[in-house]
Tab-separated table of C-alpha atoms in Angstrom:
chain	number	residue	atom	x	y	z
A	1	UNK	CA	-11.948	-1.307	-5.659
A	2	UNK	CA	-12.162	-1.321	-9.407
A	3	UNK	CA	-9.978	-1.799	-12.429
A	4	UNK	CA	-9.917	-1.725	-16.213
A	5	UNK	CA	-8.902	-5.389	-16.249
A	6	UNK	CA	-12.420	-6.553	-17.092
A	7	UNK	CA	-13.008	-8.585	-13.950
A	8	UNK	CA	-16.126	-6.658	-12.888
A	9	UNK	CA	-18.047	-7.849	-15.923
A	10	UNK	CA	-18.216	-11.434	-14.674
A	11	UNK	CA	-21.618	-11.618	-12.989
A	12	UNK	CA	-21.443	-14.951	-11.165
A	13	UNK	CA	-21.479	-15.880	-7.498
A	14	UNK	CA	-18.213	-15.989	-5.574
A	15	UNK	CA	-18.377	-19.771	-5.099
A	16	UNK	CA	-19.197	-20.393	-8.756
A	17	UNK	CA	-16.387	-18.095	-9.828
A	18	UNK	CA	-13.928	-19.828	-7.520
A	19	UNK	CA	-14.913	-23.264	-8.783
A	20	UNK	CA	-14.754	-22.065	-12.383
A	21	UNK	CA	-11.265	-20.648	-11.792
A	22	UNK	CA	-10.038	-23.931	-10.359
A	23	UNK	CA	-11.459	-25.842	-13.323
A	24	UNK	CA	-9.640	-23.524	-15.718
A	25	UNK	CA	-6.331	-24.095	-13.923
A	26	UNK	CA	-6.937	-27.852	-14.012
A	27	UNK	CA	-7.415	-27.651	-17.780
A	28	UNK	CA	-4.168	-25.709	-18.110
A	29	UNK	CA	-2.285	-28.309	-16.046
A	30	UNK	CA	-3.779	-31.128	-18.119
A	31	UNK	CA	-2.601	-29.460	-21.331
A	32	UNK	CA	0.886	-28.923	-19.953
A	33	UNK	CA	1.140	-32.588	-18.954
A	34	UNK	CA	0.331	-33.497	-22.556
A	35	UNK	CA	2.922	-30.956	-23.751
A	36	UNK	CA	0.158	-29.067	-25.565
A	37	UNK	CA	-0.024	-25.296	-25.832
A	38	UNK	CA	-2.547	-23.213	-23.915
A	39	UNK	CA	-4.682	-21.157	-26.302
A	40	UNK	CA	-5.281	-17.486	-25.721
A	41	UNK	CA	-8.930	-17.880	-24.701
A	42	UNK	CA	-8.115	-20.329	-21.889
A	43	UNK	CA	-5.088	-18.251	-20.906
A	44	UNK	CA	-7.179	-15.088	-20.682
A	45	UNK	CA	-10.175	-16.682	-18.950
A	46	UNK	CA	-7.996	-18.218	-16.227
A	47	UNK	CA	-6.356	-14.878	-15.474
A	48	UNK	CA	-9.651	-12.954	-15.561
A	49	UNK	CA	-11.499	-15.366	-13.267
A	50	UNK	CA	-8.594	-15.642	-10.827
A	51	UNK	CA	-8.230	-11.871	-10.667
A	52	UNK	CA	-11.962	-11.526	-9.974
A	53	UNK	CA	-11.680	-14.038	-7.115
A	54	UNK	CA	-8.790	-12.056	-5.648
A	55	UNK	CA	-10.706	-8.791	-5.951
A	56	UNK	CA	-13.713	-10.359	-4.238
A	57	UNK	CA	-11.605	-11.620	-1.345
A	58	UNK	CA	-9.934	-8.241	-0.890
A	59	UNK	CA	-13.337	-6.553	-0.796
A	60	UNK	CA	-14.763	-9.133	1.621
A	61	UNK	CA	-11.861	-8.608	4.021
A	62	UNK	CA	-12.099	-4.787	3.740
A	63	UNK	CA	-8.490	-4.603	2.602
A	64	UNK	CA	-6.953	-1.272	1.678
A	65	UNK	CA	-7.972	-0.149	-1.791
A	66	UNK	CA	-4.375	0.275	-2.954
A	67	UNK	CA	-3.648	-3.404	-2.204
A	68	UNK	CA	-5.547	-4.404	-5.335
A	69	UNK	CA	-3.175	-2.395	-7.511
A	70	UNK	CA	-0.264	-4.778	-6.896
A	71	UNK	CA	-2.325	-7.826	-7.842
A	72	UNK	CA	-3.731	-6.035	-10.865
A	73	UNK	CA	-0.222	-5.252	-12.102
A	74	UNK	CA	0.824	-8.915	-11.831
A	75	UNK	CA	-2.171	-10.217	-13.773
A	76	UNK	CA	-2.022	-7.446	-16.367
A	77	UNK	CA	1.646	-8.178	-16.993
A	78	UNK	CA	0.861	-11.876	-17.440
A	79	UNK	CA	-2.047	-11.114	-19.778
A	80	UNK	CA	0.109	-8.885	-21.969
A	81	UNK	CA	2.848	-11.524	-22.122
A	82	UNK	CA	0.824	-14.069	-24.113
A	83	UNK	CA	2.818	-15.248	-27.100
A	84	UNK	CA	6.172	-14.315	-25.545
A	85	UNK	CA	8.831	-16.421	-23.833
A	86	UNK	CA	7.756	-14.966	-20.473
A	87	UNK	CA	4.124	-16.076	-20.698
A	88	UNK	CA	4.502	-19.478	-19.034
A	89	UNK	CA	6.502	-18.231	-16.047
A	90	UNK	CA	4.133	-15.322	-15.465
A	91	UNK	CA	1.122	-17.623	-15.766
A	92	UNK	CA	2.446	-19.956	-13.050
A	93	UNK	CA	3.325	-16.962	-10.893
A	94	UNK	CA	-0.272	-15.748	-11.106
A	95	UNK	CA	-1.531	-19.206	-10.170
A	96	UNK	CA	0.763	-19.231	-7.123
A	97	UNK	CA	-0.549	-15.808	-6.090
A	98	UNK	CA	-4.154	-16.920	-6.628
A	99	UNK	CA	-3.704	-20.109	-4.586
A	100	UNK	CA	-1.735	-18.435	-1.799
A	101	UNK	CA	-4.218	-15.616	-1.277
A	102	UNK	CA	-7.207	-17.961	-1.156
A	103	UNK	CA	-5.510	-19.873	1.667
A	104	UNK	CA	-5.452	-16.761	3.864
A	105	UNK	CA	-8.367	-16.757	6.333
A	106	UNK	CA	-10.796	-13.867	6.557
A	107	UNK	CA	-12.641	-14.900	9.725
A	108	UNK	CA	-10.978	-15.070	13.191
A	109	UNK	CA	-9.364	-18.395	14.053
A	110	UNK	CA	-9.371	-20.380	17.284
A	111	UNK	CA	-6.247	-19.315	19.190
A	112	UNK	CA	-5.616	-22.718	20.760
A	113	UNK	CA	-5.674	-24.401	17.353
A	114	UNK	CA	-3.322	-21.739	16.026
A	115	UNK	CA	-1.036	-22.250	19.040
A	116	UNK	CA	-0.933	-26.014	18.413
A	117	UNK	CA	-0.277	-25.426	14.717
A	118	UNK	CA	2.629	-23.078	15.497
A	119	UNK	CA	4.299	-25.610	17.798
A	120	UNK	CA	3.892	-28.393	15.231
A	121	UNK	CA	5.491	-26.223	12.526
A	122	UNK	CA	8.327	-25.308	14.915
A	123	UNK	CA	9.105	-28.976	15.518
A	124	UNK	CA	8.993	-29.846	11.809
A	125	UNK	CA	11.115	-26.843	10.866
A	126	UNK	CA	13.716	-27.623	13.483
A	127	UNK	CA	14.066	-31.233	12.308
A	128	UNK	CA	14.832	-29.981	8.802
A	129	UNK	CA	17.286	-27.323	9.991
A	130	UNK	CA	20.958	-27.643	10.847
A	131	UNK	CA	21.756	-27.475	14.555
A	132	UNK	CA	23.896	-24.423	13.805
A	133	UNK	CA	20.680	-22.501	13.190
A	134	UNK	CA	18.622	-23.634	16.151
A	135	UNK	CA	17.954	-21.968	19.486
A	136	UNK	CA	16.597	-23.618	22.643
A	137	UNK	CA	13.749	-21.117	23.079
A	138	UNK	CA	12.538	-18.038	21.201
A	139	UNK	CA	14.576	-14.960	22.157
A	140	UNK	CA	12.881	-11.837	23.410
A	141	UNK	CA	11.890	-9.619	20.463
A	142	UNK	CA	15.022	-7.582	19.704
A	143	UNK	CA	14.594	-5.672	16.478
A	144	UNK	CA	18.128	-4.278	16.561
A	145	UNK	CA	19.860	-7.662	16.774
A	146	UNK	CA	17.531	-10.082	15.073
A	147	UNK	CA	18.937	-13.571	14.570
A	148	UNK	CA	17.675	-16.215	12.175
A	149	UNK	CA	17.841	-19.188	14.519
A	150	UNK	CA	14.974	-21.658	14.529
A	151	UNK	CA	13.505	-21.829	18.033
A	152	UNK	CA	10.933	-24.070	19.695
A	153	UNK	CA	8.551	-23.023	22.463
A	154	UNK	CA	8.890	-25.341	25.502
A	155	UNK	CA	6.079	-27.781	26.185
A	156	UNK	CA	3.395	-26.226	28.378
A	157	UNK	CA	0.435	-28.259	29.712
A	158	UNK	CA	-2.654	-27.703	27.581
A	159	UNK	CA	-4.775	-26.575	30.525
A	160	UNK	CA	-2.163	-23.950	31.347
A	161	UNK	CA	-1.997	-22.844	27.706
A	162	UNK	CA	-5.774	-22.408	27.565
A	163	UNK	CA	-5.677	-20.358	30.768
A	164	UNK	CA	-3.008	-18.062	29.334
A	165	UNK	CA	-4.896	-17.760	26.046
A	166	UNK	CA	-8.050	-16.766	27.937
A	167	UNK	CA	-6.142	-13.943	29.642
A	168	UNK	CA	-3.842	-13.107	26.721
A	169	UNK	CA	-4.079	-9.329	26.207
A	170	UNK	CA	-4.539	-7.922	22.690
A	171	UNK	CA	-1.439	-5.747	23.132
A	172	UNK	CA	2.030	-6.819	24.281
A	173	UNK	CA	5.022	-4.558	24.929
A	174	UNK	CA	8.758	-5.254	24.745
A	175	UNK	CA	11.882	-3.162	25.388
A	176	UNK	CA	14.252	-2.143	22.621
A	177	UNK	CA	17.627	-0.461	22.683
A	178	UNK	CA	15.931	2.531	21.051
A	179	UNK	CA	12.872	2.560	23.286
A	180	UNK	CA	9.933	0.189	23.202
A	181	UNK	CA	7.714	-1.643	20.771
A	182	UNK	CA	4.018	-2.418	20.954
A	183	UNK	CA	2.640	-5.611	19.406
A	184	UNK	CA	-1.076	-5.803	18.576
A	185	UNK	CA	-3.026	-9.001	17.988
A	186	UNK	CA	-4.228	-9.536	14.421
A	187	UNK	CA	-6.690	-12.422	14.110
A	188	UNK	CA	-6.413	-13.177	11.309
A	189	UNK	CA	-3.362	-11.406	9.951
A	190	UNK	CA	-4.228	-8.904	7.215
A	191	UNK	CA	-4.070	-9.977	3.605
A	192	UNK	CA	-0.572	-9.212	2.301
A	193	UNK	CA	0.387	-7.469	-0.900
A	194	UNK	CA	1.142	-9.292	-4.129
A	195	UNK	CA	4.896	-9.223	-3.472
A	196	UNK	CA	4.531	-11.045	-0.132
A	197	UNK	CA	1.500	-13.292	-0.553
A	198	UNK	CA	3.386	-16.344	-1.841
A	199	UNK	CA	5.652	-16.386	1.201
A	200	UNK	CA	3.080	-15.369	3.806
A	201	UNK	CA	3.884	-14.040	7.252
A	202	UNK	CA	6.817	-15.348	9.275
A	203	UNK	CA	7.374	-15.240	13.018
A	204	UNK	CA	10.408	-13.066	13.717
A	205	UNK	CA	11.354	-14.911	16.919
A	206	UNK	CA	10.950	-18.631	16.154
A	207	UNK	CA	11.137	-18.074	12.353
A	208	UNK	CA	8.348	-20.367	11.221
A	209	UNK	CA	6.529	-19.462	8.004
A	210	UNK	CA	2.924	-19.088	6.912
A	211	UNK	CA	1.439	-18.027	10.240
A	212	UNK	CA	-2.169	-16.853	9.963
A	213	UNK	CA	-2.666	-15.226	13.372
A	214	UNK	CA	-0.074	-13.170	15.192
A	215	UNK	CA	0.986	-10.027	17.002
A	216	UNK	CA	2.264	-7.247	14.764
A	217	UNK	CA	4.576	-4.405	15.651
A	218	UNK	CA	3.347	-0.870	16.125
A	219	UNK	CA	5.711	2.057	16.597
A	220	UNK	CA	4.997	3.521	20.034
A	221	UNK	CA	4.363	7.210	20.410
A	222	UNK	CA	1.462	7.628	17.977
A	223	UNK	CA	-1.230	7.397	20.649
A	224	UNK	CA	-4.634	6.524	19.273
A	225	UNK	CA	-3.315	6.948	15.747
A	226	UNK	CA	-1.027	3.919	16.070
A	227	UNK	CA	-1.571	1.604	13.124
A	228	UNK	CA	-0.358	-1.943	12.611
A	229	UNK	CA	2.675	-1.653	10.379
A	230	UNK	CA	3.558	-5.117	9.148
A	231	UNK	CA	5.454	-3.534	6.288
A	232	UNK	CA	6.860	-0.537	8.178
A	233	UNK	CA	10.625	-0.323	8.573
A	234	UNK	CA	11.954	-0.474	12.116
A	235	UNK	CA	15.650	0.025	11.438
A	236	UNK	CA	18.014	1.241	8.765
A	237	UNK	CA	18.504	-2.323	7.515
A	238	UNK	CA	16.897	-2.666	4.109
A	239	UNK	CA	15.614	-6.180	4.804
A	240	UNK	CA	13.750	-5.224	7.985
A	241	UNK	CA	10.091	-4.711	7.101
A	242	UNK	CA	7.994	-4.869	10.212
A	243	UNK	CA	7.923	-7.374	13.039
A	244	UNK	CA	5.480	-10.222	13.706
A	245	UNK	CA	5.345	-13.021	16.274
A	246	UNK	CA	3.188	-16.135	16.194
A	247	UNK	CA	0.643	-17.172	18.818
A	248	UNK	CA	3.014	-19.841	20.149
A	249	UNK	CA	5.730	-17.293	20.906
A	250	UNK	CA	3.189	-14.773	22.219
A	251	UNK	CA	1.931	-17.263	24.823
A	252	UNK	CA	5.521	-18.115	25.759
A	253	UNK	CA	6.499	-14.449	26.221
A	254	UNK	CA	3.316	-13.623	28.115
A	255	UNK	CA	3.767	-16.613	30.428
A	256	UNK	CA	7.409	-15.638	30.958
A	257	UNK	CA	6.348	-12.099	31.917
A	258	UNK	CA	3.817	-13.417	34.445
A	259	UNK	CA	6.393	-15.743	36.038
A	260	UNK	CA	9.105	-13.072	36.009
A	261	UNK	CA	6.853	-10.654	37.875
A	262	UNK	CA	5.992	-13.346	40.418
A	263	UNK	CA	9.667	-14.234	40.975
A	264	UNK	CA	10.642	-10.580	41.374
A	265	UNK	CA	8.109	-10.145	44.165
A	266	UNK	CA	9.392	-13.237	45.976
A	267	UNK	CA	13.135	-12.645	45.471
A	268	UNK	CA	14.748	-9.421	46.742
A	269	UNK	CA	18.275	-10.380	45.705
A	270	UNK	CA	18.288	-9.339	42.050
A	271	UNK	CA	16.616	-7.438	39.248
A	272	UNK	CA	14.380	-9.434	36.911
A	273	UNK	CA	14.452	-8.174	33.331
A	274	UNK	CA	13.132	-9.357	30.001
A	275	UNK	CA	16.392	-8.610	28.148
A	276	UNK	CA	19.653	-6.633	28.483
A	277	UNK	CA	17.793	-3.669	26.988
A	278	UNK	CA	15.826	-3.261	30.244
A	279	UNK	CA	16.971	-2.303	33.729
A	280	UNK	CA	15.986	-0.591	36.984
A	281	UNK	CA	18.604	1.368	38.911
A	282	UNK	CA	17.918	2.904	42.323
A	283	UNK	CA	20.058	5.987	43.014
A	284	UNK	CA	18.807	7.138	46.414
A	285	UNK	CA	16.152	6.559	49.040
A	286	UNK	CA	15.088	8.656	52.000
A	287	UNK	CA	12.013	8.932	54.178
A	288	UNK	CA	10.353	11.991	55.614
A	289	UNK	CA	7.562	11.143	57.985
A	290	UNK	CA	5.324	8.652	56.237
A	291	UNK	CA	6.570	9.586	52.761
A	292	UNK	CA	9.418	7.765	51.015
A	293	UNK	CA	11.496	9.612	48.411
A	294	UNK	CA	13.197	7.589	45.668
A	295	UNK	CA	15.393	8.588	42.751
A	296	UNK	CA	15.415	5.829	40.166
A	297	UNK	CA	16.385	5.473	36.492
A	298	UNK	CA	15.223	3.029	33.868
A	299	UNK	CA	16.132	1.425	30.608
A	300	UNK	CA	14.978	1.478	27.889
A	301	UNK	CA	14.704	5.161	27.286
A	302	UNK	CA	11.058	6.156	27.539
A	303	UNK	CA	10.147	3.629	30.246
A	304	UNK	CA	8.336	5.118	33.234
A	305	UNK	CA	8.252	4.095	36.898
A	306	UNK	CA	5.676	1.824	38.450
A	307	UNK	CA	5.912	1.403	42.238
A	308	UNK	CA	3.817	-0.652	44.636
A	309	UNK	CA	3.909	-2.706	47.819
A	310	UNK	CA	3.796	-6.385	46.781
A	311	UNK	CA	1.041	-8.575	48.156
A	312	UNK	CA	0.995	-12.319	48.643
A	313	UNK	CA	-2.646	-12.413	47.614
A	314	UNK	CA	-4.326	-10.287	45.012
A	315	UNK	CA	-3.065	-8.707	41.789
A	316	UNK	CA	0.471	-7.363	41.506
A	317	UNK	CA	0.624	-4.507	40.853
A	318	UNK	CA	-2.781	-3.518	42.283
A	319	UNK	CA	-5.182	-1.555	40.125
A	320	UNK	CA	-4.922	1.477	42.438
A	321	UNK	CA	-1.110	1.565	42.585
A	322	UNK	CA	-1.079	5.210	41.481
A	323	UNK	CA	-3.060	6.352	44.517
A	324	UNK	CA	0.007	6.108	46.780
A	325	UNK	CA	2.576	7.341	44.241
A	326	UNK	CA	3.604	10.760	42.936
A	327	UNK	CA	6.024	10.783	40.025
A	328	UNK	CA	8.114	13.642	38.687
A	329	UNK	CA	10.871	13.608	36.114
A	330	UNK	CA	14.304	14.248	37.605
A	331	UNK	CA	15.125	16.514	34.663
A	332	UNK	CA	13.830	20.072	34.689
A	333	UNK	CA	14.659	23.003	32.463
A	334	UNK	CA	17.241	25.454	33.734
A	335	UNK	CA	17.231	28.775	31.806
A	336	UNK	CA	20.995	28.971	32.258
A	337	UNK	CA	21.317	26.010	29.876
A	338	UNK	CA	20.357	28.188	26.933
A	339	UNK	CA	17.295	28.626	24.791
A	340	UNK	CA	17.222	25.133	23.290
A	341	UNK	CA	17.851	26.594	19.882
A	342	UNK	CA	14.324	27.980	19.731
A	343	UNK	CA	12.699	31.362	20.193
A	344	UNK	CA	11.768	32.386	23.765
A	345	UNK	CA	12.940	29.126	25.330
A	346	UNK	CA	10.854	26.859	23.126
A	347	UNK	CA	11.420	23.216	22.314
A	348	UNK	CA	12.266	23.398	18.625
A	349	UNK	CA	10.439	20.107	17.957
A	350	UNK	CA	6.985	20.912	19.366
A	351	UNK	CA	7.468	24.709	19.664
A	352	UNK	CA	6.088	24.660	23.222
A	353	UNK	CA	7.811	26.235	26.274
A	354	UNK	CA	10.560	24.208	27.874
A	355	UNK	CA	9.614	25.347	31.389
A	356	UNK	CA	6.205	23.675	31.450
A	357	UNK	CA	6.934	20.853	33.922
A	358	UNK	CA	7.914	18.415	31.193
A	359	UNK	CA	11.179	16.483	31.320
A	360	UNK	CA	13.963	18.156	29.346
A	361	UNK	CA	16.940	16.555	27.619
A	362	UNK	CA	20.151	18.425	26.861
A	363	UNK	CA	22.060	17.031	23.893
A	364	UNK	CA	25.828	16.821	23.600
A	365	UNK	CA	25.720	19.858	21.328
A	366	UNK	CA	24.086	21.948	24.059
A	367	UNK	CA	20.495	22.160	22.786
A	368	UNK	CA	17.476	21.331	24.943
A	369	UNK	CA	14.248	19.552	24.047
A	370	UNK	CA	11.368	17.870	25.786
A	371	UNK	CA	12.296	14.245	26.456
A	372	UNK	CA	9.015	13.025	24.938
A	373	UNK	CA	9.614	15.071	21.783
A	374	UNK	CA	13.167	13.787	21.394
A	375	UNK	CA	11.994	10.224	21.980
A	376	UNK	CA	9.341	10.483	19.282
A	377	UNK	CA	11.865	11.932	16.865
A	378	UNK	CA	14.356	9.146	17.569
A	379	UNK	CA	11.622	6.547	17.190
A	380	UNK	CA	11.393	7.752	13.606
A	381	UNK	CA	15.109	6.942	13.288
A	382	UNK	CA	16.383	10.512	13.046
A	383	UNK	CA	19.523	10.687	15.188
A	384	UNK	CA	20.441	14.276	14.268
A	385	UNK	CA	19.954	17.325	16.442
A	386	UNK	CA	16.830	19.149	15.175
A	387	UNK	CA	18.629	22.495	15.536
A	388	UNK	CA	22.209	22.110	14.326
A	389	UNK	CA	21.715	18.767	12.499
A	390	UNK	CA	24.785	17.190	14.067
A	391	UNK	CA	24.799	13.415	14.253
A	392	UNK	CA	24.963	11.225	17.367
A	393	UNK	CA	24.355	14.080	19.807
A	394	UNK	CA	22.076	12.088	22.100
A	395	UNK	CA	24.766	9.674	23.310
A	396	UNK	CA	24.383	5.918	23.362
A	397	UNK	CA	21.008	4.369	24.083
A	398	UNK	CA	22.454	2.917	27.284
A	399	UNK	CA	23.439	6.409	28.440
A	400	UNK	CA	20.042	7.803	27.519
A	401	UNK	CA	18.344	5.259	29.737
A	402	UNK	CA	20.417	6.121	32.796
A	403	UNK	CA	21.007	9.823	32.125
A	404	UNK	CA	17.682	11.014	30.727
A	405	UNK	CA	15.191	8.533	32.096
A	406	UNK	CA	15.479	9.359	35.798
A	407	UNK	CA	12.502	10.045	38.051
A	408	UNK	CA	11.846	11.333	41.545
A	409	UNK	CA	9.184	9.162	43.152
A	410	UNK	CA	7.275	9.899	46.338
A	411	UNK	CA	5.521	6.962	47.953
A	412	UNK	CA	3.161	6.882	50.921
A	413	UNK	CA	4.673	4.421	53.396
A	414	UNK	CA	2.425	1.906	55.146
A	415	UNK	CA	1.190	3.100	58.513
A	416	UNK	CA	2.453	1.560	61.772
A	417	UNK	CA	5.557	-0.057	60.263
A	418	UNK	CA	9.231	0.820	60.100
A	419	UNK	CA	10.186	-1.488	57.245
A	420	UNK	CA	8.390	-2.767	54.188
A	421	UNK	CA	8.936	-4.335	50.783
A	422	UNK	CA	8.648	-2.114	47.732
A	423	UNK	CA	8.629	-3.226	44.095
A	424	UNK	CA	9.932	-0.803	41.476
A	425	UNK	CA	9.474	-1.524	37.786
A	426	UNK	CA	10.181	-0.059	34.343
A	427	UNK	CA	6.796	0.528	32.712
A	428	UNK	CA	6.671	0.449	28.908
A	429	UNK	CA	3.246	1.913	28.149
A	430	UNK	CA	3.210	5.331	26.514
A	431	UNK	CA	0.396	6.600	28.758
A	432	UNK	CA	2.042	5.433	31.993
A	433	UNK	CA	-0.784	3.009	32.795
A	434	UNK	CA	-0.362	-0.682	33.618
A	435	UNK	CA	-2.329	-3.173	31.538
A	436	UNK	CA	-0.568	-6.558	31.651
A	437	UNK	CA	2.728	-8.135	32.851
A	438	UNK	CA	4.527	-7.567	29.530
A	439	UNK	CA	4.279	-3.829	30.265
A	440	UNK	CA	6.978	-4.239	32.955
A	441	UNK	CA	10.343	-4.674	31.243
A	442	UNK	CA	12.342	-4.939	34.467
A	443	UNK	CA	11.479	-4.885	38.150
A	444	UNK	CA	13.059	-5.323	41.532
A	445	UNK	CA	11.677	-5.777	45.037
A	446	UNK	CA	13.650	-4.155	47.859
A	447	UNK	CA	13.381	-3.956	51.643
A	448	UNK	CA	13.203	-0.381	52.935
A	449	UNK	CA	13.439	1.002	56.455
A	450	UNK	CA	11.725	4.324	56.991
A	451	UNK	CA	14.310	5.522	59.500
A	452	UNK	CA	17.277	5.227	57.132
A	453	UNK	CA	18.646	7.066	54.128
A	454	UNK	CA	20.288	5.337	51.189
A	455	UNK	CA	22.478	6.765	48.455
A	456	UNK	CA	23.704	4.396	45.774
A	457	UNK	CA	25.488	6.835	43.506
A	458	UNK	CA	24.905	7.202	39.791
């Protein structure tokens, strides 16, 4: 990082420069208290030293090179304003930016201390807030219907909190109406740009401010190229710039996912889901020898099946759950549907053949695409048909979950038994692998008898 602002010419240590900057600001405050004017030399030195401190912190934290440009613009504007009516306001703005950025940590923080800090801020914020804007507990992350209610995480014994923090995965997943969202741990959170530094990061579920560690949203579907996008838009709303949750809410959601999975295994009477955006719907079941055949659909769109026999002892689901399961999308390309708008029966998004054992989605306008391709396109908020450019041709997100997210599942039944419990879940990971309980958006445990056939309709 470099600039023509003159900050590189100051050859002093970082600590000396920081102390010198603070002394300059103290002199400025002392003059203002005496109603005396700040001369140009002091004005310029304070801005130069503060800018050099900011540049040093950005370099030490390996921040993106273009981040410095925003700070440089602020300090350059203030420097050029000397002698004008705007000088004082711009000077105080630069001091606020300088102070705020220095308060951001560069080294990782202790998660338990951050958890305790989040809960303390939640309690203080709620006491200052009208009851009309409070919620009993943080809602599940719902980017499409974000509220602004202040929420407080329930009290959890400290020993239990430490246990959950020890097992807290670096990536959490949640269902959305449009698909799914991946949240990655940032400890500490990255240094923000000049436009955001004075306000810091806020938790988008409990709505506390100035969090320093959190989970940040990543748009699913980018594979290994997924990048934390704290300033990436996730909807058409102009105010929506990314999604972050604090450590307090992360522990609460993770704990809730663990308990929900445990309850689902013990209770066969209902479906356990993280939010209305998630669901599991069984359409049919039949057995042939020692193989069970299931047809099941999931919400949100893009969720995949995970099936296993629950165990009273040991991990649920087991690490080898795939060994007894064979999964195939219920949707297959039929040449009679048309050519998908592409040449030689190609998906017009990826330009690969439609008849290559990948799930195919037919839009309301009659064009066909790979389900994965259409999902990635819709994740980027383009709701038009790639061929004819008509709008709203994919149907509602609810319909997509039930109509286009259906799978045929074959499961090896346990030997020497005629009935058994089977847990079916909606898996949110893009690679179809299970990593932690937040990956299962909804699940249900059912009792099956190998000698019977079930058909539940669609």
